[in-house]
Amino acid sequence: MKIWQLTEQIGPEGLKSVEVPSPAPRAGEVLIRVRANSLNFRDLMIAAGQYGPPPALPLIPLSDGAGEIAAIGEGVTKWKPGDRVAGTFFQNWQSGPCKSDAYLSALGGALPGMLAEYTVLSENGVVAIPSHMTFEEAATLPCAALTAWQALSAHGAVSPDQTVLVLGTGGVSMFGLQIAKLHGARVIATSGSDEKLALARALGADETINYRSIPAWDEEVQRLTDGSGADHVIEVGGHDTFPKSLRSLAMNGRISVIGGVSGFSSDLQLRDILAKNARIRGIFVGSRDMFVAMNRAFSRHALRPAVSRVFPFSDAPEAFRHLQSGAHFGKVVIAGAE
Ligand SMILES: NC(=O)c1ccc[n+]([C@@H]2O[C@H](COP(=O)([O-])OP(=O)(O)OC[C@H]3O[C@@H](n4cnc5c(N)ncnc54)[C@H](OP(=O)(O)O)[C@@H]3O)[C@@H](O)[C@H]2O)c1
């Protein structure tokens, strides 16, 4: 079978295409024919050697993939050949609170990832995908969508009387927009591009702000909310955005600390946190139970993920470069091997 391997952590140039024997499922495992993958900012960081402890190389990259069960191992009861599934980001976080060793079971990091023609996972490490979604759409769910879902729904208690602020128009933020709208909330979206803001409005954003032409976007959020501020910020910007996210916040508001596309350090003012009675919570993707609940909601609302572009399997490094360029809106997808 065809796989991509990260052989050196030097960016997309470190990816090599190789042929290896197809794996076989052992007891309790399923063999998945992968039909599509999606990329996350994390995959760029891992490829460049900027994410946590170095993984064992060569590494099959990517946490995200969807496909169909091709074969089942002995004793598997949850699945049958032909079932449409996606892998879970954390293979060992089934339910309840996140455990300290969850990251040791993350696909495309501590464990081999999904950028392969076939992969073998535990029968507990996959979920059924929504039947209305294509494989390309469902491949966007395991990391970005679930992170936004944990932030807003599983822990955020987002509701129709709230305003949610999403930063930039990448994968997590566009799912944040869609999930907030699904719960009836008002959404303010920011971007450095007017074209992308038009796409965000088409996806449901109520108000948009270009953070390049309006650098004081925190003041604009306060203006758009008549001075009350955003109730929940999906914070993916990090260094450049966190202090302004705090100043955009309503009294008793929440900030979900998710990412740091501009860096993970911060010189925030602690007094802004206490003066706002702010609730600040780190979010680490989500559990299998949360993934199942999210898929139920997405099915009920026939939600369609924002797929920016689909690259052929043979052009995987080009897909990485596309994400790196920041030209995308929503998710970048790689089709399954032919
Ligand atoms: N905690 C978790 O479990 C978890 C899960 C997923 C992702 N993350 C993290 O969340 C972040 C976003 O991930 P992603 O996969 O959604 O990334 P992505 O798809 O690459 O999106 C990043 C977007 O951020 C916007 N951006 C860039 N610089 C910005 C700035 N200075 N101010 C405001 N916006 C800026 C850009 O949008 P525009 O072009 O529209 O401006 C860009 O497209 C990353 O740091 C990632 O590591 C964490």
Short mmCIF file of C-alpha atoms and ligand atoms in Angstrom, two decimals:
data_model
loop_
_atom_site.label_atom_id
_atom_site.label_comp_id
_atom_site.label_asym_id
_atom_site.label_seq_id
_atom_site.Cartn_x
_atom_site.Cartn_y
_atom_site.Cartn_z
CA MET A 1 0.00 0.00 0.00
CA LYS A 2 0.97 3.63 -0.44
CA ILE A 3 1.85 5.75 2.57
CA TRP A 4 3.48 9.10 3.25
CA GLN A 5 6.21 9.21 5.86
CA LEU A 6 7.82 12.15 7.61
CA THR A 7 11.49 11.21 7.48
CA GLU A 8 12.98 14.49 8.73
CA GLN A 9 11.36 17.36 10.64
CA ILE A 10 12.28 19.97 8.05
CA GLY A 11 8.77 20.94 6.88
CA PRO A 12 6.80 19.48 3.94
CA GLU A 13 10.11 18.62 2.21
CA GLY A 14 10.59 15.94 4.88
CA LEU A 15 7.63 13.93 3.50
CA LYS A 16 8.44 10.87 1.39
CA SER A 17 6.05 8.58 -0.50
CA VAL A 18 6.75 4.86 0.02
CA GLU A 19 5.15 1.46 -0.60
CA VAL A 20 4.83 -0.92 2.36
CA PRO A 21 2.87 -4.14 2.96
CA SER A 22 -0.75 -3.55 4.04
CA PRO A 23 -1.34 -4.17 7.76
CA ALA A 24 -3.72 -6.85 9.06
CA PRO A 25 -6.08 -6.30 12.00
CA ARG A 26 -5.34 -8.26 15.17
CA ALA A 27 -7.91 -9.18 17.83
CA GLY A 28 -9.99 -6.11 18.75
CA GLU A 29 -8.74 -4.09 15.77
CA VAL A 30 -10.23 -2.89 12.50
CA LEU A 31 -8.57 -2.36 9.12
CA ILE A 32 -9.67 0.93 7.52
CA ARG A 33 -9.38 1.79 3.83
CA VAL A 34 -8.66 5.51 4.20
CA ARG A 35 -10.66 7.57 1.66
CA ALA A 36 -9.65 11.08 2.76
CA ASN A 37 -7.47 12.96 5.24
CA SER A 38 -7.45 16.51 6.50
CA LEU A 39 -4.63 18.74 7.71
CA ASN A 40 -4.33 20.70 10.93
CA PHE A 41 -1.93 23.45 11.99
CA ARG A 42 -0.45 20.83 14.36
CA ASP A 43 0.63 18.72 11.36
CA LEU A 44 2.69 21.66 10.06
CA MET A 45 4.27 22.08 13.49
CA ILE A 46 5.12 18.37 13.76
CA ALA A 47 6.56 18.38 10.22
CA ALA A 48 8.75 21.35 11.20
CA GLY A 49 9.83 19.93 14.59
CA GLN A 50 7.97 22.62 16.55
CA TYR A 51 5.44 20.47 18.43
CA GLY A 52 6.17 18.77 21.76
CA PRO A 53 8.57 15.88 22.17
CA PRO A 54 10.05 14.69 18.84
CA PRO A 55 8.12 11.71 17.45
CA ALA A 56 9.79 8.47 16.38
CA LEU A 57 10.77 8.83 12.71
CA PRO A 58 9.80 7.89 10.11
CA LEU A 59 6.25 8.89 11.10
CA ILE A 60 3.04 8.48 9.11
CA PRO A 61 1.59 11.98 9.63
CA LEU A 62 -1.94 13.35 10.27
CA SER A 63 -4.44 12.74 13.03
CA ASP A 64 -7.40 13.09 10.69
CA GLY A 65 -8.76 10.50 8.29
CA ALA A 66 -12.04 8.91 7.26
CA GLY A 67 -12.77 5.78 5.28
CA GLU A 68 -14.51 2.45 5.42
CA ILE A 69 -13.88 -0.70 7.42
CA ALA A 70 -12.15 -3.17 5.10
CA ALA A 71 -11.75 -6.06 7.58
CA ILE A 72 -12.21 -6.77 11.28
CA GLY A 73 -10.04 -8.69 13.72
CA GLU A 74 -11.13 -11.47 16.04
CA GLY A 75 -13.68 -10.47 18.67
CA VAL A 76 -14.67 -7.15 17.06
CA THR A 77 -18.36 -6.53 17.67
CA LYS A 78 -18.82 -2.79 17.08
CA TRP A 79 -18.05 -2.74 13.33
CA LYS A 80 -18.48 -4.67 10.11
CA PRO A 81 -16.83 -4.34 6.70
CA GLY A 82 -18.26 -1.39 4.77
CA ASP A 83 -19.01 0.78 7.82
CA ARG A 84 -18.02 4.43 7.26
CA VAL A 85 -15.76 5.67 10.07
CA ALA A 86 -13.17 8.20 11.19
CA GLY A 87 -10.32 7.64 13.62
CA THR A 88 -10.34 9.44 16.99
CA PHE A 89 -7.53 11.93 17.63
CA PHE A 90 -6.75 10.35 21.03
CA GLN A 91 -6.97 6.61 20.80
CA ASN A 92 -7.23 6.17 24.60
CA TRP A 93 -9.56 9.04 25.60
CA GLN A 94 -12.97 7.40 25.46
CA SER A 95 -14.99 9.48 27.93
CA GLY A 96 -14.90 11.67 31.02
CA PRO A 97 -12.12 14.17 31.74
CA CYS A 98 -8.87 14.18 29.75
CA LYS A 99 -6.09 12.09 31.33
CA SER A 100 -2.47 13.22 31.56
CA ASP A 101 -1.30 10.46 29.22
CA ALA A 102 -3.85 11.13 26.46
CA TYR A 103 -1.21 12.75 24.23
CA LEU A 104 0.66 9.41 24.16
CA SER A 105 -2.24 8.00 22.14
CA ALA A 106 -2.53 10.87 19.61
CA LEU A 107 -2.53 9.80 15.96
CA GLY A 108 0.11 11.34 13.73
CA GLY A 109 2.26 12.20 16.77
CA ALA A 110 3.04 9.62 19.45
CA LEU A 111 1.25 7.02 17.28
CA PRO A 112 1.40 6.57 13.49
CA GLY A 113 -1.12 8.75 11.66
CA MET A 114 -3.71 8.37 8.92
CA LEU A 115 -1.94 9.45 5.70
CA ALA A 116 -1.93 5.92 4.30
CA GLU A 117 -3.99 3.78 1.97
CA TYR A 118 -4.90 1.50 4.88
CA THR A 119 -4.57 1.81 8.65
CA VAL A 120 -5.30 -0.41 11.62
CA LEU A 121 -6.93 1.03 14.76
CA SER A 122 -8.56 -0.35 17.89
CA GLU A 123 -12.29 -0.89 17.46
CA ASN A 124 -12.66 1.70 20.26
CA GLY A 125 -10.52 4.22 18.37
CA VAL A 126 -13.03 4.93 15.60
CA VAL A 127 -16.49 6.54 15.34
CA ALA A 128 -19.23 6.32 12.72
CA ILE A 129 -19.27 9.38 10.45
CA PRO A 130 -22.45 11.32 9.57
CA SER A 131 -24.19 9.62 6.64
CA HIS A 132 -24.83 12.92 4.78
CA MET A 133 -21.12 13.76 4.62
CA THR A 134 -18.65 12.75 1.93
CA PHE A 135 -15.39 11.15 3.09
CA GLU A 136 -13.64 14.45 2.29
CA GLU A 137 -16.04 16.29 4.62
CA ALA A 138 -15.92 13.67 7.38
CA ALA A 139 -12.11 13.67 7.32
CA THR A 140 -12.21 17.24 8.70
CA LEU A 141 -13.93 16.23 11.95
CA PRO A 142 -11.48 14.43 14.30
CA CYS A 143 -9.35 17.40 15.42
CA ALA A 144 -10.62 20.87 14.42
CA ALA A 145 -14.35 20.19 14.69
CA LEU A 146 -14.10 18.24 17.93
CA THR A 147 -11.93 20.95 19.52
CA ALA A 148 -14.52 23.61 18.70
CA TRP A 149 -17.27 21.26 19.91
CA GLN A 150 -15.57 20.63 23.25
CA ALA A 151 -15.00 24.38 23.71
CA LEU A 152 -18.50 25.52 22.86
CA SER A 153 -20.84 22.64 23.49
CA ALA A 154 -19.33 19.95 25.72
CA HIS A 155 -17.89 22.54 28.15
CA GLY A 156 -18.94 25.97 26.90
CA ALA A 157 -22.71 25.82 27.38
CA VAL A 158 -23.09 28.11 24.36
CA SER A 159 -26.64 29.41 24.05
CA PRO A 160 -28.80 31.65 21.81
CA ASP A 161 -28.41 34.68 24.09
CA GLN A 162 -24.62 34.67 23.66
CA THR A 163 -22.14 36.26 21.26
CA VAL A 164 -19.21 34.07 20.20
CA LEU A 165 -16.01 35.56 18.78
CA VAL A 166 -13.95 33.37 16.43
CA LEU A 167 -10.46 34.45 15.34
CA GLY A 168 -9.27 33.91 11.77
CA THR A 169 -10.97 31.63 9.26
CA GLY A 170 -8.97 28.42 9.75
CA GLY A 171 -10.29 24.96 10.57
CA VAL A 172 -11.08 25.33 14.29
CA SER A 173 -12.58 28.80 13.93
CA MET A 174 -14.91 27.94 11.04
CA PHE A 175 -16.20 24.91 12.96
CA GLY A 176 -16.54 27.25 15.96
CA LEU A 177 -18.67 29.54 13.81
CA GLN A 178 -20.88 26.69 12.59
CA ILE A 179 -21.27 25.10 16.04
CA ALA A 180 -22.12 28.45 17.65
CA LYS A 181 -24.77 29.06 14.97
CA LEU A 182 -26.10 25.54 15.42
CA HIS A 183 -26.75 26.47 19.07
CA GLY A 184 -28.44 29.73 18.04
CA ALA A 185 -25.65 32.09 19.16
CA ARG A 186 -24.57 35.31 17.45
CA VAL A 187 -21.10 35.09 15.86
CA ILE A 188 -18.45 37.71 15.22
CA ALA A 189 -15.61 36.47 12.99
CA THR A 190 -12.25 38.09 12.29
CA SER A 191 -9.85 37.58 9.39
CA GLY A 192 -6.97 39.32 7.68
CA SER A 193 -8.81 38.95 4.35
CA ASP A 194 -12.05 40.61 3.17
CA GLU A 195 -12.66 37.74 0.72
CA LYS A 196 -12.53 35.24 3.57
CA LEU A 197 -14.82 37.44 5.68
CA ALA A 198 -17.39 37.28 2.86
CA LEU A 199 -17.12 33.47 2.98
CA ALA A 200 -17.52 33.58 6.79
CA ARG A 201 -20.71 35.62 6.39
CA ALA A 202 -21.97 33.07 3.84
CA LEU A 203 -21.27 30.37 6.44
CA GLY A 204 -23.40 32.25 8.99
CA ALA A 205 -21.24 34.90 10.68
CA ASP A 206 -23.42 37.82 11.84
CA GLU A 207 -20.62 40.39 11.98
CA THR A 208 -17.08 40.38 10.63
CA ILE A 209 -13.93 42.39 11.36
CA ASN A 210 -10.76 42.61 9.28
CA TYR A 211 -7.98 42.54 11.89
CA ARG A 212 -5.54 44.10 9.42
CA SER A 213 -7.63 47.14 8.52
CA ILE A 214 -9.02 47.37 12.09
CA PRO A 215 -6.08 46.54 14.38
CA ALA A 216 -8.16 47.62 17.42
CA TRP A 217 -10.58 44.76 16.73
CA ASP A 218 -11.20 44.35 20.46
CA GLU A 219 -12.75 47.83 20.51
CA GLU A 220 -14.80 46.92 17.43
CA VAL A 221 -16.14 43.82 19.22
CA GLN A 222 -17.16 46.04 22.15
CA ARG A 223 -18.84 48.46 19.71
CA LEU A 224 -20.71 45.67 17.90
CA THR A 225 -21.99 44.36 21.22
CA ASP A 226 -23.00 47.80 22.57
CA GLY A 227 -20.19 47.66 25.07
CA SER A 228 -21.11 44.34 26.63
CA GLY A 229 -18.42 42.25 24.86
CA ALA A 230 -18.27 38.69 23.54
CA ASP A 231 -19.45 35.94 25.87
CA HIS A 232 -17.06 33.32 24.51
CA VAL A 233 -13.82 33.66 22.54
CA ILE A 234 -12.41 30.77 20.52
CA GLU A 235 -8.77 31.75 21.10
CA VAL A 236 -6.50 30.27 18.42
CA GLY A 237 -4.20 33.25 17.84
CA GLY A 238 -2.06 33.15 21.00
CA HIS A 239 0.61 35.81 21.46
CA ASP A 240 -0.76 38.48 19.11
CA THR A 241 -4.42 38.03 19.98
CA PHE A 242 -4.82 36.89 23.60
CA PRO A 243 -4.65 40.34 25.27
CA LYS A 244 -7.21 41.69 22.78
CA SER A 245 -9.39 38.60 23.24
CA LEU A 246 -9.49 39.45 26.96
CA ARG A 247 -10.42 43.05 26.19
CA SER A 248 -13.15 41.80 23.80
CA LEU A 249 -14.68 39.68 26.54
CA ALA A 250 -17.96 40.29 28.35
CA MET A 251 -18.15 40.23 32.16
CA ASN A 252 -18.17 36.57 33.26
CA GLY A 253 -17.21 35.57 29.71
CA ARG A 254 -15.21 32.51 28.69
CA ILE A 255 -12.03 32.18 26.70
CA SER A 256 -11.26 28.75 25.30
CA VAL A 257 -7.48 28.62 24.96
CA ILE A 258 -6.96 26.46 21.91
CA GLY A 259 -3.97 27.56 19.88
CA GLY A 260 -1.18 29.94 19.14
CA VAL A 261 -0.80 30.57 15.43
CA SER A 262 1.20 33.71 16.34
CA GLY A 263 3.11 32.03 19.19
CA PHE A 264 2.32 30.48 22.57
CA SER A 265 3.86 33.07 24.92
CA SER A 266 1.79 35.95 26.27
CA ASP A 267 2.27 39.18 28.20
CA LEU A 268 -1.34 39.40 29.31
CA GLN A 269 -2.47 41.54 32.23
CA LEU A 270 -3.78 39.37 35.07
CA ARG A 271 -5.94 42.26 36.26
CA ASP A 272 -7.94 42.00 32.99
CA ILE A 273 -8.81 38.40 33.90
CA LEU A 274 -10.05 39.22 37.38
CA ALA A 275 -11.75 42.47 36.43
CA LYS A 276 -13.82 40.58 33.86
CA ASN A 277 -14.50 37.64 36.21
CA ALA A 278 -13.23 35.73 33.18
CA ARG A 279 -13.30 31.96 32.84
CA ILE A 280 -10.25 30.72 30.95
CA ARG A 281 -10.02 27.09 30.00
CA GLY A 282 -7.53 25.08 27.99
CA ILE A 283 -9.10 22.79 25.40
CA PHE A 284 -7.37 19.66 24.10
CA VAL A 285 -9.37 18.22 21.16
CA GLY A 286 -11.92 15.92 22.84
CA SER A 287 -12.97 12.41 23.82
CA ARG A 288 -14.59 9.70 21.74
CA ASP A 289 -17.90 10.29 23.56
CA MET A 290 -17.78 13.97 22.60
CA PHE A 291 -17.04 12.98 18.97
CA VAL A 292 -20.11 10.71 18.91
CA ALA A 293 -22.33 13.45 20.38
CA MET A 294 -20.98 16.01 17.90
CA ASN A 295 -21.66 13.71 14.94
CA ARG A 296 -25.22 13.20 16.16
CA ALA A 297 -25.75 16.99 16.21
CA PHE A 298 -24.05 17.46 12.82
CA SER A 299 -26.27 14.73 11.32
CA ARG A 300 -29.43 16.24 12.77
CA HIS A 301 -28.55 19.67 11.36
CA ALA A 302 -27.03 18.29 8.10
CA LEU A 303 -23.96 20.44 8.83
CA ARG A 304 -21.46 20.61 5.97
CA PRO A 305 -17.83 21.39 6.89
CA ALA A 306 -16.07 24.20 5.03
CA VAL A 307 -13.61 22.39 2.76
CA SER A 308 -11.21 24.83 1.16
CA ARG A 309 -9.47 22.54 -1.29
CA VAL A 310 -8.94 18.82 -1.93
CA PHE A 311 -5.48 17.68 -3.04
CA PRO A 312 -4.73 14.30 -4.64
CA PHE A 313 -2.91 11.81 -2.38
CA SER A 314 0.17 12.07 -4.58
CA ASP A 315 0.34 15.85 -3.84
CA ALA A 316 0.33 15.59 -0.03
CA PRO A 317 3.38 17.88 0.40
CA GLU A 318 1.58 20.50 -1.73
CA ALA A 319 -1.41 20.31 0.64
CA PHE A 320 0.95 21.01 3.57
CA ARG A 321 2.39 23.99 1.68
CA HIS A 322 -1.12 25.28 0.94
CA LEU A 323 -2.02 25.23 4.66
CA GLN A 324 1.33 26.85 5.45
CA SER A 325 0.59 29.68 2.99
CA GLY A 326 -2.54 30.63 4.95
CA ALA A 327 -4.52 30.88 1.69
CA HIS A 328 -7.14 28.40 2.92
CA PHE A 329 -10.60 29.02 4.35
CA GLY A 330 -11.71 26.22 6.71
CA LYS A 331 -10.11 22.85 6.05
CA VAL A 332 -7.50 21.51 3.64
CA VAL A 333 -8.19 17.92 2.55
CA ILE A 334 -6.15 15.16 0.88
CA ALA A 335 -8.10 12.55 -1.10
CA GLY A 336 -7.43 8.86 -0.44
CA ALA A 337 -4.84 6.98 -2.48
CA GLU A 338 -6.11 5.73 -5.88
N1 LIG B 1 -5.96 22.65 21.62
C1 LIG B 1 -6.29 21.81 20.67
O1 LIG B 1 -6.74 20.71 20.91
C2 LIG B 1 -6.16 22.25 19.25
C3 LIG B 1 -6.85 21.60 18.23
C4 LIG B 1 -6.76 22.11 16.93
C5 LIG B 1 -5.96 23.22 16.68
N2 LIG B 1 -5.28 23.79 17.70
C6 LIG B 1 -4.47 25.00 17.48
O2 LIG B 1 -5.35 26.03 17.09
C7 LIG B 1 -4.69 26.89 16.15
C8 LIG B 1 -5.51 26.93 14.87
O3 LIG B 1 -5.49 25.66 14.28
P1 LIG B 1 -6.18 25.40 12.86
O4 LIG B 1 -5.88 24.00 12.48
O5 LIG B 1 -7.57 25.88 12.88
O6 LIG B 1 -5.29 26.39 11.97
P2 LIG B 1 -5.47 26.92 10.51
O7 LIG B 1 -6.58 26.20 9.81
O8 LIG B 1 -4.13 26.93 9.88
O9 LIG B 1 -5.99 28.41 10.73
C9 LIG B 1 -5.16 29.42 11.20
C10 LIG B 1 -5.81 30.76 10.83
O10 LIG B 1 -5.48 31.71 11.83
C11 LIG B 1 -5.60 33.00 11.27
N3 LIG B 1 -4.49 33.81 11.74
C12 LIG B 1 -3.19 33.71 11.44
N4 LIG B 1 -2.48 34.64 12.09
C13 LIG B 1 -3.38 35.34 12.83
C14 LIG B 1 -3.28 36.44 13.71
N5 LIG B 1 -2.10 37.01 13.98
N6 LIG B 1 -4.42 36.90 14.30
C15 LIG B 1 -5.61 36.30 14.05
N7 LIG B 1 -5.75 35.25 13.21
C16 LIG B 1 -4.65 34.80 12.62
C17 LIG B 1 -5.61 32.87 9.75
O11 LIG B 1 -6.94 33.18 9.31
P3 LIG B 1 -7.21 34.38 8.27
O12 LIG B 1 -6.40 34.05 7.04
O13 LIG B 1 -8.67 34.36 8.05
O14 LIG B 1 -6.75 35.66 8.91
C18 LIG B 1 -5.31 31.38 9.55
O15 LIG B 1 -5.95 30.83 8.44
C19 LIG B 1 -3.28 26.33 15.99
O16 LIG B 1 -2.41 26.99 16.88
C20 LIG B 1 -3.42 24.88 16.39
O17 LIG B 1 -2.22 24.33 16.85
C21 LIG B 1 -5.35 23.32 18.96
#
